[in-house]
Coordinates of C-alpha atoms in Angstrom, one line a residue:
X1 CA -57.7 74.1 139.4
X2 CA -55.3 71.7 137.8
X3 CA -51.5 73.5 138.1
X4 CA -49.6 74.1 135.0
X5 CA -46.6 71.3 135.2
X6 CA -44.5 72.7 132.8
X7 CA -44.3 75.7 135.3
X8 CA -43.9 73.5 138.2
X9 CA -41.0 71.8 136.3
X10 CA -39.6 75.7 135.7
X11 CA -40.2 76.7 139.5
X12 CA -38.3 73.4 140.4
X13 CA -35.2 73.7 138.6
X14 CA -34.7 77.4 139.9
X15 CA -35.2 76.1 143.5
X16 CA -32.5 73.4 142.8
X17 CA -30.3 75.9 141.6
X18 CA -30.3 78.1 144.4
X19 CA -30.2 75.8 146.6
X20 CA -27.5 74.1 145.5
X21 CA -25.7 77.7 145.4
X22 CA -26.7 78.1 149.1
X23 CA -25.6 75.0 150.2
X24 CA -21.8 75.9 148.7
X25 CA -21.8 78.5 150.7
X26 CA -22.8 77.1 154.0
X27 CA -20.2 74.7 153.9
X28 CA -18.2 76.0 156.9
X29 CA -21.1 77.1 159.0
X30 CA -21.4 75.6 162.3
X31 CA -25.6 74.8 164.1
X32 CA -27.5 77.7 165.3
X33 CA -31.3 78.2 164.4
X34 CA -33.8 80.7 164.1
X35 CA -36.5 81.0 166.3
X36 CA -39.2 78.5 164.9
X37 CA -43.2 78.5 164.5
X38 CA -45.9 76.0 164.0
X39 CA -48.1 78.7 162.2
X40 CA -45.4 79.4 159.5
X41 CA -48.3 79.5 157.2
X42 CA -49.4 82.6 158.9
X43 CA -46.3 84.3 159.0
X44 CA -44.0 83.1 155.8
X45 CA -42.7 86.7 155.4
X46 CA -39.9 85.8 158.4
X47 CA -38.3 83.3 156.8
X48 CA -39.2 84.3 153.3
X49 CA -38.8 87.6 151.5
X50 CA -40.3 86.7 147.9
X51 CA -43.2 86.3 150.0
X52 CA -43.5 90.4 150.5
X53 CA -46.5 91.7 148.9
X54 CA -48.1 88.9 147.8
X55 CA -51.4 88.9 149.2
X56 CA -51.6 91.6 146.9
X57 CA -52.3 94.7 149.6
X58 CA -51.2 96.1 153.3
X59 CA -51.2 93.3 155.5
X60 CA -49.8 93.3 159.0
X61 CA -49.1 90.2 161.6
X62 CA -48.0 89.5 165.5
X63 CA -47.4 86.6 166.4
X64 CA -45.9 85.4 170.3
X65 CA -44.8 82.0 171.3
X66 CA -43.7 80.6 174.2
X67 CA -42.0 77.4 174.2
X68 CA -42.0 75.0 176.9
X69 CA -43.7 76.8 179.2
X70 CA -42.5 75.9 182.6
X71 CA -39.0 75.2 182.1
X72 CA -36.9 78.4 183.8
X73 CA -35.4 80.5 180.6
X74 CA -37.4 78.5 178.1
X75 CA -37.4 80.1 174.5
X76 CA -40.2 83.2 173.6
X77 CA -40.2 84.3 170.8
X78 CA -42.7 87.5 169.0
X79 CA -42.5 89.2 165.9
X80 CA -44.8 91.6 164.2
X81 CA -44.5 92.3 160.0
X82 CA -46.1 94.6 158.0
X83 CA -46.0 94.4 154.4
X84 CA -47.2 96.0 151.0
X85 CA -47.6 95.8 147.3
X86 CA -45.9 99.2 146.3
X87 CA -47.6 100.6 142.5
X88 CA -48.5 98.5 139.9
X89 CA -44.9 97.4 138.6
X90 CA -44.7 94.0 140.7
X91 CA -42.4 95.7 143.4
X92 CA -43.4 94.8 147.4
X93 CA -41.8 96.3 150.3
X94 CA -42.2 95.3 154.2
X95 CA -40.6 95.5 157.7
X96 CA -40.2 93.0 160.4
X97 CA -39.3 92.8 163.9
X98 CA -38.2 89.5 165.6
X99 CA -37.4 89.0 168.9
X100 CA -36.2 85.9 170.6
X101 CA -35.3 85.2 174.2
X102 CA -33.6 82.5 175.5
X103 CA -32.4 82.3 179.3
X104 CA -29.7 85.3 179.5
X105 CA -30.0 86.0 175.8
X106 CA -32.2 88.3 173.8
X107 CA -31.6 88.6 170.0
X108 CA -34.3 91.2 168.1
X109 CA -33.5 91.5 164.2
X110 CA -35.0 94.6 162.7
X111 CA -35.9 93.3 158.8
X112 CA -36.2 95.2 155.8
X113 CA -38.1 93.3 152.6
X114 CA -38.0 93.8 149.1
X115 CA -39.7 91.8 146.3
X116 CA -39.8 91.9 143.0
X117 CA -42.9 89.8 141.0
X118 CA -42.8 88.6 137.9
X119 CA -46.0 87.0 136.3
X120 CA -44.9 83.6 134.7
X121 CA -48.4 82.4 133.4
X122 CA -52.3 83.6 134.0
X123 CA -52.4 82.4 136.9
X124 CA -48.7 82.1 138.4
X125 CA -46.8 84.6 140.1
X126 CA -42.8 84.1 140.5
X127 CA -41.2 86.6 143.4
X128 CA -37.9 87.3 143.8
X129 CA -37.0 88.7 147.3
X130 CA -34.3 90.7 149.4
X131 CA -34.0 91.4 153.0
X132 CA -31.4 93.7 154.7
X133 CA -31.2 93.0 159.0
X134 CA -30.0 94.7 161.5
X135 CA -29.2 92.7 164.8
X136 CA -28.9 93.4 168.4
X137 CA -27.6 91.0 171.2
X138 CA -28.0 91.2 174.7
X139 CA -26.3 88.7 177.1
X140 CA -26.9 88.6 180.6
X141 CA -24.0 87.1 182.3
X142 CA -25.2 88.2 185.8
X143 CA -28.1 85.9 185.7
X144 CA -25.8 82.7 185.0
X145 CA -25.2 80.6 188.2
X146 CA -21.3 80.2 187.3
X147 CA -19.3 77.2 189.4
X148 CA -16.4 77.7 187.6
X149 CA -16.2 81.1 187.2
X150 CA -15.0 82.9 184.4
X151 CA -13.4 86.2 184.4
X152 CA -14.8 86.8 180.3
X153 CA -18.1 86.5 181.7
X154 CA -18.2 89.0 184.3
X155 CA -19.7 92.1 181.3
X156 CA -22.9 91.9 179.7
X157 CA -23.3 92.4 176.1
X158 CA -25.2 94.7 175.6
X159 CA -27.0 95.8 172.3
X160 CA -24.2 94.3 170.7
X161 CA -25.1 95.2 166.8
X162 CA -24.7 93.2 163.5
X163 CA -25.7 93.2 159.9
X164 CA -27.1 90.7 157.8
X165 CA -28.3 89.9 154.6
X166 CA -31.3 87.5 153.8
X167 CA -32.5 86.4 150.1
X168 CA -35.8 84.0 149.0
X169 CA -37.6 83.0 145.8
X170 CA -41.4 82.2 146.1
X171 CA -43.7 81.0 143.5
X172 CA -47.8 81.2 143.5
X173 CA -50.9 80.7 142.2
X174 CA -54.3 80.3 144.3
X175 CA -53.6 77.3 144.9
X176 CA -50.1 76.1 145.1
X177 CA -47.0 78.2 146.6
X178 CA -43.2 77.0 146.8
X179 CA -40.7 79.0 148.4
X180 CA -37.0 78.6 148.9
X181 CA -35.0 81.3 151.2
X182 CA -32.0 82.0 153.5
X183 CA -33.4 84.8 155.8
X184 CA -29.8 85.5 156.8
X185 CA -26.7 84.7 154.9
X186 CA -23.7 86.4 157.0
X187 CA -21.9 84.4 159.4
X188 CA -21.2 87.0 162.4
X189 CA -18.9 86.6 165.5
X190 CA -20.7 88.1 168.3
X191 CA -17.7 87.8 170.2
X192 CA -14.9 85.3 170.8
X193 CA -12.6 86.3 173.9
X194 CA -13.3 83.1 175.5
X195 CA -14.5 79.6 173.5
X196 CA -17.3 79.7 176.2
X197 CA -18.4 82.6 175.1
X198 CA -18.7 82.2 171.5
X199 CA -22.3 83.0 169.4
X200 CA -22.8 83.1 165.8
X201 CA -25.5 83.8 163.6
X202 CA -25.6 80.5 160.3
X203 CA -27.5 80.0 157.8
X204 CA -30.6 78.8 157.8
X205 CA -32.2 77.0 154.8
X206 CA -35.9 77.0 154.3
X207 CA -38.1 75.2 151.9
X208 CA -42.3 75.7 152.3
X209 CA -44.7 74.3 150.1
X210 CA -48.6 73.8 150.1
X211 CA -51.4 73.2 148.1
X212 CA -54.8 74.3 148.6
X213 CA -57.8 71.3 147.7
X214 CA -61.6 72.8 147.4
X215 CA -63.0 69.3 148.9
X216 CA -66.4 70.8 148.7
X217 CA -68.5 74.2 148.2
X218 CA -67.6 74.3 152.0
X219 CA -64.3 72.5 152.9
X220 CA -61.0 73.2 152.2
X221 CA -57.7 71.4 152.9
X222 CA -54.2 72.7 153.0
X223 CA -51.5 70.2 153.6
X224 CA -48.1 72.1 154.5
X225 CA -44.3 71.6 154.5
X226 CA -41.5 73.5 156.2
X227 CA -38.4 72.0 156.1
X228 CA -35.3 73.6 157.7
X229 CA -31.8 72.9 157.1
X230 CA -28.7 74.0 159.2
X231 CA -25.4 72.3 159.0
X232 CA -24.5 70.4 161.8
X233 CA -27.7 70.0 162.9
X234 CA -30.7 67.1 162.1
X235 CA -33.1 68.1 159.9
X236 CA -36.4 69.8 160.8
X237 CA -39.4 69.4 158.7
X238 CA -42.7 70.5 159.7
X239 CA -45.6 69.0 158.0
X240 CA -48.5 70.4 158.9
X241 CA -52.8 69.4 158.0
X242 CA -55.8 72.2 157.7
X243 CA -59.1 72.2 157.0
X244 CA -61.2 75.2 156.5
X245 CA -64.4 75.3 156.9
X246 CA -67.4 77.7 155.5
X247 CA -64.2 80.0 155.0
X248 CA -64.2 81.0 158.4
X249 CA -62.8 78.1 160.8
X250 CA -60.1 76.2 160.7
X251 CA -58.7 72.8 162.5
X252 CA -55.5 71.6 161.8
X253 CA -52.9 69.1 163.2
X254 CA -49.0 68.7 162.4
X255 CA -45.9 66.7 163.1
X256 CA -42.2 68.3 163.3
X257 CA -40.3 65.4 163.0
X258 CA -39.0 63.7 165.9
X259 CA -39.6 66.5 167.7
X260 CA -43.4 67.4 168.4
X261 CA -47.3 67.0 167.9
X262 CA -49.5 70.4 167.6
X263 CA -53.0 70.9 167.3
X264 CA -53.9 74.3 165.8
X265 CA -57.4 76.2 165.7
X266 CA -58.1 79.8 163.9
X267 CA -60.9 81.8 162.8
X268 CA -61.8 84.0 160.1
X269 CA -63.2 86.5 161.9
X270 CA -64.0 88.6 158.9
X271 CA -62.7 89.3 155.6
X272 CA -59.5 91.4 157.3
X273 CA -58.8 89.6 160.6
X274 CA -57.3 86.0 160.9
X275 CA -57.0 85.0 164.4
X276 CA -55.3 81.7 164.9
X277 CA -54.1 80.2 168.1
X278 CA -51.5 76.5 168.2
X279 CA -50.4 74.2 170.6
X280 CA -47.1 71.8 171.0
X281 CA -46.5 68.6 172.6
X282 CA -42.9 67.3 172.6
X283 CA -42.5 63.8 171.4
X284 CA -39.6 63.8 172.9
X285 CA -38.2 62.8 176.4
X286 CA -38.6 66.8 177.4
X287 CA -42.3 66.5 176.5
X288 CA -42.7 64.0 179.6
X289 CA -40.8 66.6 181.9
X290 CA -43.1 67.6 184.8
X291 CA -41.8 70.7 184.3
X292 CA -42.8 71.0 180.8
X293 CA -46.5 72.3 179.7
X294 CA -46.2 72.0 176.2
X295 CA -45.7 74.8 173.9
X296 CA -48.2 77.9 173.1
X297 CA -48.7 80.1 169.9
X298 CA -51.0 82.8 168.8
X299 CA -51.2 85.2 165.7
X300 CA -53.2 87.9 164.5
X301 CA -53.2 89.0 161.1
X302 CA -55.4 92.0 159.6
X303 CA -55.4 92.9 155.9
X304 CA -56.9 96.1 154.8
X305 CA -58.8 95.4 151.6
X306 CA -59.9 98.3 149.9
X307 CA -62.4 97.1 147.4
X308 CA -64.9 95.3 149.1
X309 CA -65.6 91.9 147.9
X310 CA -61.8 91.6 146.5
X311 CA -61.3 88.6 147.7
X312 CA -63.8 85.6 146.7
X313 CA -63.2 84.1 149.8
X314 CA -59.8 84.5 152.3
X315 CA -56.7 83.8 151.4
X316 CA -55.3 80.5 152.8
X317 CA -51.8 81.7 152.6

């Protein structure tokens, strides 16, 4: 299926725009990023809100990861989304929960998503999303092994709450999707008595795109891209490989750049359940710690498709 360039060229120059609105605004932000994920393509409803509702009916994901696995306070991360087309007047609605640990710290954002579709041809589907946080902070000072010690550290945060404001734009067909977001605009201060002691929440800028190519009756491929932008901070881009086969297994391989190799396996277990499981290898001087196993990820997604036979075969993304 050959994709429209005229709406390509239309989908582009409202990404540039946007993004070069959201990089105005970031100009003062300092680095801090979200939690990350090799299956993004599983789970593009956390870092995008456009993406809410677009596979058209209810459809819920979990998803755990557990990064460097051996290293003492390495990051884990799970979320779980559920999301849903609401009526017939292009409107989709969904909530998220995200929870991130990382030695002494645990951040969970509690996500609200709103979307609003617009169709821009017969086969493409523009989506213009919203998402309204709320955050909550707990610090663990206890557990730090302090040699000089400090007397701002001596409380825990606890619970410490925040709001936040998120906004994407995501364009589809069957095929092809492009999305451009920033999940959470609001620089917040979690506190600031001591320049130790200093968090804040930045802006993260995300780009996705993929393409889906029908090789054969029985092979499909889906080369991916995430690429990540936070001030202050290198580049991350994610480019990721899958192939699907008979519509029910699929082997995959990607590369985030200068950072790690994965391997990733799923299976279609029916028309409903996705099951997909990956695995990281830093590239870097961490990966050859002997305390370092790599990193592990697993997702389940479950769509509940009313009309049998809705789908001619399951959705890639």
């Amino acid at each position: 299926m050959a994709i429209n360039r005229k709406y390509i060229n239309f989908i582009g120059r409202i990404l540039s725009c946007i993004g070069m609105v959201i990089l105005f605004f970031s100009n003062h932000l300092n680095a801090q990023q979200d939690a990350q994920y090799t299956q993004y393509m599983y789970n593009t409803v956390s870092v995008n809100p456009g993406y809410t509702g677009s596979r058209g009916h209810l459809s819920i994901a979990a998803l755990h990861r557990s990064q460097w696995v051996g290293l003492d306070g390495a990051p884990k991360t799970q979320t779980l989304n559920v999301h849903s087309p609401v009526g017939y007047n292009g409107v989709g609605l969904g909530l998220s929960i995200v929870n991130d640990e990382i030695g002494p710290t645990s951040e969970t954002y509690f996500d609200i998503d709103f979307s609003y579709t617009i169709k821009t041809s017969d086969e493409g589907k523009l989506s213009f999303g919203l998402k309204a946080s709320a955050h909550l902070l707990d610090i663990r000072f206890s557990e730090l092994n302090q040699f000089a010690p400090d007397v701002t550290l001596e409380q825990d945060i606890d619970n410490k709450f925040s709001p936040n404001l998120g906004a994407g734009v995501y364009y589809h067909t069957d095929k092809f999707y492009a999305g451009l977001s920033v999940p959470r605009f609001l620089q917040t201060s979690h506190f600031d008595e001591s320049s130790l002691s200093t968090a804040r929440e930045q802006m993260n800028l995300y780009l996705i795109t993929g393409y889906v190519f029908d090789l054969n009756k029985n092979v499909k491929f889906k080369p991916t891209i995430l690429s990540k932008i936070v001030q202050g901070a290198p580049l991350q881009a994610d480019l990721s490989a899958n192939f699907m086969l008979n519509d029910k297994f699929i082997l995959g391989a990607a590369y985030r750049w200068d950072a790690a190799l994965s391997g990733m396996v799923g299976f279609q277990v029916n028309e409903s359940l996705l099951i997909g499981m990956a695995y990281d290898r830093e590239i870097t001087e961490l990966g050859n710690a002997a305390f370092n196993d790599g990193s592990f990820e697993i997702i389940f997604r479950y769509d509940f498709i009313k009309t049998k036979g809705y789908l001619k075969s399951p959705r890639f993304f």
